[in-house]
């Protein structure tokens, strides 16, 4: 399993980039009212046939010699099941892929968000030509980040330059920031989980 949700996001987005996607849509929903957290990634990459869709969900299956897919997909599926949620994976050859993990927000095993801004910028810097659109939705707010809009402002300047990437990370993380109470609870759960694993 991965340490936080930003790592799952980066892993799945990396798969999309390797699948030669030109557009990646990422949607993060955090709802207290529905007691639900979901992370959904859609792309327009090469996609997979039904047989491959089944195989990539198996942690013991590897396609490293033919297709670069990591353990993020089976880990993502396991996370959904472990947190009393659901996992969805749909893909069509030459059409793209959609992956969604939904979890019960108050479940003990839900990992912290992690550095979402850093994960998105790292994904962008894997291939600056890819258009990444990110939406964050909670009961109180909605925030969007669109790499194409940023590139139009920057012109020929790379989004991966230190000053620009640092600004993007800070802008994203500030945009999705919620009440400090949630951060304290998340930190407590993370610390307690670590203590449990080492005991």
Short mmCIF file of C-alpha atoms in Angstrom, two decimals:
data_model
loop_
_atom_site.label_atom_id
_atom_site.label_comp_id
_atom_site.label_asym_id
_atom_site.label_seq_id
_atom_site.Cartn_x
_atom_site.Cartn_y
_atom_site.Cartn_z
CA UNK A 1 0.00 0.00 0.00
CA UNK A 2 1.05 3.59 -0.52
CA UNK A 3 1.58 6.20 2.18
CA UNK A 4 -0.97 8.78 1.00
CA UNK A 5 -3.50 9.59 -1.73
CA UNK A 6 -1.11 11.85 -3.64
CA UNK A 7 1.09 8.82 -4.35
CA UNK A 8 -1.86 6.89 -5.79
CA UNK A 9 -2.73 9.91 -7.92
CA UNK A 10 0.83 10.18 -9.25
CA UNK A 11 1.09 6.47 -9.99
CA UNK A 12 -2.16 6.29 -11.95
CA UNK A 13 -1.45 9.56 -13.79
CA UNK A 14 1.97 8.17 -14.71
CA UNK A 15 0.26 5.15 -16.28
CA UNK A 16 -1.88 7.53 -18.33
CA UNK A 17 1.19 9.41 -19.56
CA UNK A 18 2.93 6.15 -20.48
CA UNK A 19 -0.22 5.18 -22.39
CA UNK A 20 0.36 8.31 -24.51
CA UNK A 21 -2.66 10.22 -23.23
CA UNK A 22 -2.91 13.83 -24.39
CA UNK A 23 -5.63 14.71 -21.86
CA UNK A 24 -5.90 13.57 -18.24
CA UNK A 25 -8.87 14.54 -16.09
CA UNK A 26 -8.49 14.12 -12.32
CA UNK A 27 -11.39 14.57 -9.91
CA UNK A 28 -10.96 14.51 -6.11
CA UNK A 29 -14.16 14.61 -4.05
CA UNK A 30 -14.10 14.93 -0.25
CA UNK A 31 -17.57 15.01 1.31
CA UNK A 32 -18.40 14.97 5.01
CA UNK A 33 -22.12 14.93 4.25
CA UNK A 34 -21.82 11.77 2.15
CA UNK A 35 -19.01 10.41 4.36
CA UNK A 36 -17.09 9.73 1.17
CA UNK A 37 -13.76 10.41 -0.48
CA UNK A 38 -13.20 9.56 -4.13
CA UNK A 39 -10.34 9.90 -6.58
CA UNK A 40 -11.07 9.50 -10.27
CA UNK A 41 -8.64 9.63 -13.21
CA UNK A 42 -9.73 9.63 -16.86
CA UNK A 43 -7.46 9.70 -19.89
CA UNK A 44 -7.59 9.42 -23.68
CA UNK A 45 -4.58 7.11 -23.96
CA UNK A 46 -4.14 3.78 -25.71
CA UNK A 47 -6.56 2.01 -23.40
CA UNK A 48 -6.80 -1.73 -22.71
CA UNK A 49 -8.91 -4.65 -23.86
CA UNK A 50 -11.12 -6.60 -21.42
CA UNK A 51 -8.49 -9.26 -20.80
CA UNK A 52 -5.85 -6.69 -19.88
CA UNK A 53 -8.30 -4.79 -17.64
CA UNK A 54 -8.72 -7.94 -15.57
CA UNK A 55 -5.01 -8.76 -15.53
CA UNK A 56 -3.77 -5.34 -14.35
CA UNK A 57 -5.92 -5.64 -11.22
CA UNK A 58 -3.92 -8.70 -10.16
CA UNK A 59 -0.90 -7.73 -7.98
CA UNK A 60 0.93 -10.87 -9.13
CA UNK A 61 0.64 -9.97 -12.81
CA UNK A 62 3.35 -7.91 -14.48
CA UNK A 63 3.62 -6.50 -17.97
CA UNK A 64 7.00 -4.84 -17.53
CA UNK A 65 8.37 -6.45 -20.74
CA UNK A 66 5.45 -5.32 -22.87
CA UNK A 67 3.72 -2.44 -21.10
CA UNK A 68 4.88 -0.32 -18.18
CA UNK A 69 2.24 -0.70 -15.48
CA UNK A 70 3.10 -0.54 -11.80
CA UNK A 71 1.37 -1.86 -8.72
CA UNK A 72 -0.76 1.27 -8.38
CA UNK A 73 -3.90 -0.29 -9.87
CA UNK A 74 -4.13 -3.38 -7.61
CA UNK A 75 -3.12 -1.22 -4.62
CA UNK A 76 -5.82 1.30 -5.56
CA UNK A 77 -8.39 -1.49 -5.72
CA UNK A 78 -7.25 -2.92 -2.39
CA UNK A 79 -7.53 0.53 -0.79
CA UNK A 80 -11.15 0.88 -1.90
CA UNK A 81 -12.04 -2.56 -0.53
CA UNK A 82 -10.16 -1.99 2.70
CA UNK A 83 -11.98 1.31 3.32
CA UNK A 84 -15.46 -0.12 2.64
CA UNK A 85 -15.68 1.64 -0.70
CA UNK A 86 -15.73 0.58 -4.33
CA UNK A 87 -13.33 0.38 -7.24
CA UNK A 88 -14.16 1.03 -10.89
CA UNK A 89 -11.93 0.42 -13.91
CA UNK A 90 -13.16 0.92 -17.46
CA UNK A 91 -11.01 0.98 -20.58
CA UNK A 92 -11.31 0.69 -24.34
CA UNK A 93 -8.49 0.22 -26.83
CA UNK A 94 -7.58 3.51 -28.54
CA UNK A 95 -10.24 5.31 -26.48
CA UNK A 96 -8.77 5.65 -23.01
CA UNK A 97 -9.17 4.56 -19.41
CA UNK A 98 -11.22 5.57 -16.39
CA UNK A 99 -10.23 4.55 -12.85
CA UNK A 100 -12.12 5.50 -9.70
CA UNK A 101 -11.57 4.64 -6.05
CA UNK A 102 -14.25 5.54 -3.49
CA UNK A 103 -13.74 5.23 0.28
CA UNK A 104 -15.69 5.86 3.47
CA UNK A 105 -14.25 9.15 4.74
CA UNK A 106 -14.32 8.17 8.41
CA UNK A 107 -12.77 4.74 7.88
CA UNK A 108 -9.68 4.17 9.98
CA UNK A 109 -7.57 3.04 7.03
CA UNK A 110 -8.18 6.03 4.74
CA UNK A 111 -4.70 7.48 4.11
CA UNK A 112 -3.96 11.22 4.36
CA UNK A 113 -4.08 13.35 1.21
CA UNK A 114 -0.37 13.91 1.06
CA UNK A 115 1.13 16.58 -1.20
CA UNK A 116 -1.39 16.76 -4.04
CA UNK A 117 0.27 19.82 -5.53
CA UNK A 118 3.62 18.08 -5.73
CA UNK A 119 2.08 14.97 -7.31
CA UNK A 120 0.33 17.00 -10.02
CA UNK A 121 3.45 19.00 -10.87
CA UNK A 122 5.56 15.84 -11.02
CA UNK A 123 3.04 14.32 -13.43
CA UNK A 124 3.08 17.48 -15.56
CA UNK A 125 6.86 17.42 -15.76
CA UNK A 126 6.86 13.85 -17.08
CA UNK A 127 5.46 15.24 -20.32
CA UNK A 128 4.71 18.95 -20.52
CA UNK A 129 2.65 18.43 -23.68
CA UNK A 130 -0.03 16.52 -21.73
CA UNK A 131 -3.08 18.55 -20.71
CA UNK A 132 -3.98 17.83 -17.07
CA UNK A 133 -7.20 19.17 -15.58
CA UNK A 134 -7.73 18.74 -11.84
CA UNK A 135 -10.97 19.33 -9.93
CA UNK A 136 -11.31 19.31 -6.15
CA UNK A 137 -14.82 19.27 -4.70
CA UNK A 138 -15.91 19.31 -1.07
CA UNK A 139 -19.11 20.29 0.73
CA UNK A 140 -17.73 23.81 1.25
CA UNK A 141 -15.70 24.59 -1.85
CA UNK A 142 -14.65 23.76 -5.39
CA UNK A 143 -11.22 24.31 -6.91
CA UNK A 144 -9.82 23.67 -10.37
CA UNK A 145 -6.33 23.64 -11.85
CA UNK A 146 -5.81 23.47 -15.60
CA UNK A 147 -2.31 23.03 -16.99
CA UNK A 148 -3.33 24.41 -20.40
CA UNK A 149 -4.38 27.72 -18.86
CA UNK A 150 -1.07 27.95 -17.01
CA UNK A 151 0.88 27.24 -20.21
CA UNK A 152 -1.01 29.95 -22.08
CA UNK A 153 0.09 32.43 -19.43
CA UNK A 154 3.69 31.19 -19.36
CA UNK A 155 4.23 31.11 -23.10
CA UNK A 156 7.62 29.55 -23.82
CA UNK A 157 8.57 29.29 -20.13
CA UNK A 158 8.62 25.71 -18.81
CA UNK A 159 6.23 24.82 -16.02
CA UNK A 160 9.05 22.67 -14.63
CA UNK A 161 11.30 25.63 -13.83
CA UNK A 162 11.84 25.74 -10.08
CA UNK A 163 10.06 29.03 -9.41
CA UNK A 164 7.05 28.13 -11.58
CA UNK A 165 6.67 24.57 -10.24
CA UNK A 166 6.92 25.82 -6.65
CA UNK A 167 4.20 28.38 -7.31
CA UNK A 168 1.95 25.73 -8.91
CA UNK A 169 2.39 23.37 -5.96
CA UNK A 170 1.57 26.10 -3.45
CA UNK A 171 -1.40 27.33 -5.51
CA UNK A 172 -2.91 23.84 -5.73
CA UNK A 173 -2.35 22.96 -2.07
CA UNK A 174 -3.80 26.29 -0.94
CA UNK A 175 -6.77 25.79 -3.23
CA UNK A 176 -7.69 22.42 -1.72
CA UNK A 177 -6.91 23.35 1.86
CA UNK A 178 -9.76 22.68 4.26
CA UNK A 179 -10.28 23.35 7.96
CA UNK A 180 -7.34 22.76 10.27
CA UNK A 181 -9.54 20.34 12.22
CA UNK A 182 -9.48 17.91 9.30
CA UNK A 183 -5.70 18.18 9.04
CA UNK A 184 -5.29 17.42 12.74
CA UNK A 185 -7.58 14.37 12.51
CA UNK A 186 -5.77 13.13 9.41
CA UNK A 187 -2.41 13.55 11.13
CA UNK A 188 -3.65 11.71 14.19
CA UNK A 189 -4.92 8.79 12.11
CA UNK A 190 -1.62 8.62 10.20
CA UNK A 191 0.41 8.64 13.43
CA UNK A 192 -1.81 6.04 15.08
CA UNK A 193 -1.59 3.82 12.00
CA UNK A 194 2.22 3.99 12.08
CA UNK A 195 2.26 3.08 15.77
CA UNK A 196 -0.03 0.15 15.07
CA UNK A 197 2.21 -1.15 12.27
CA UNK A 198 5.38 -0.95 14.39
CA UNK A 199 3.86 -2.56 17.48
#
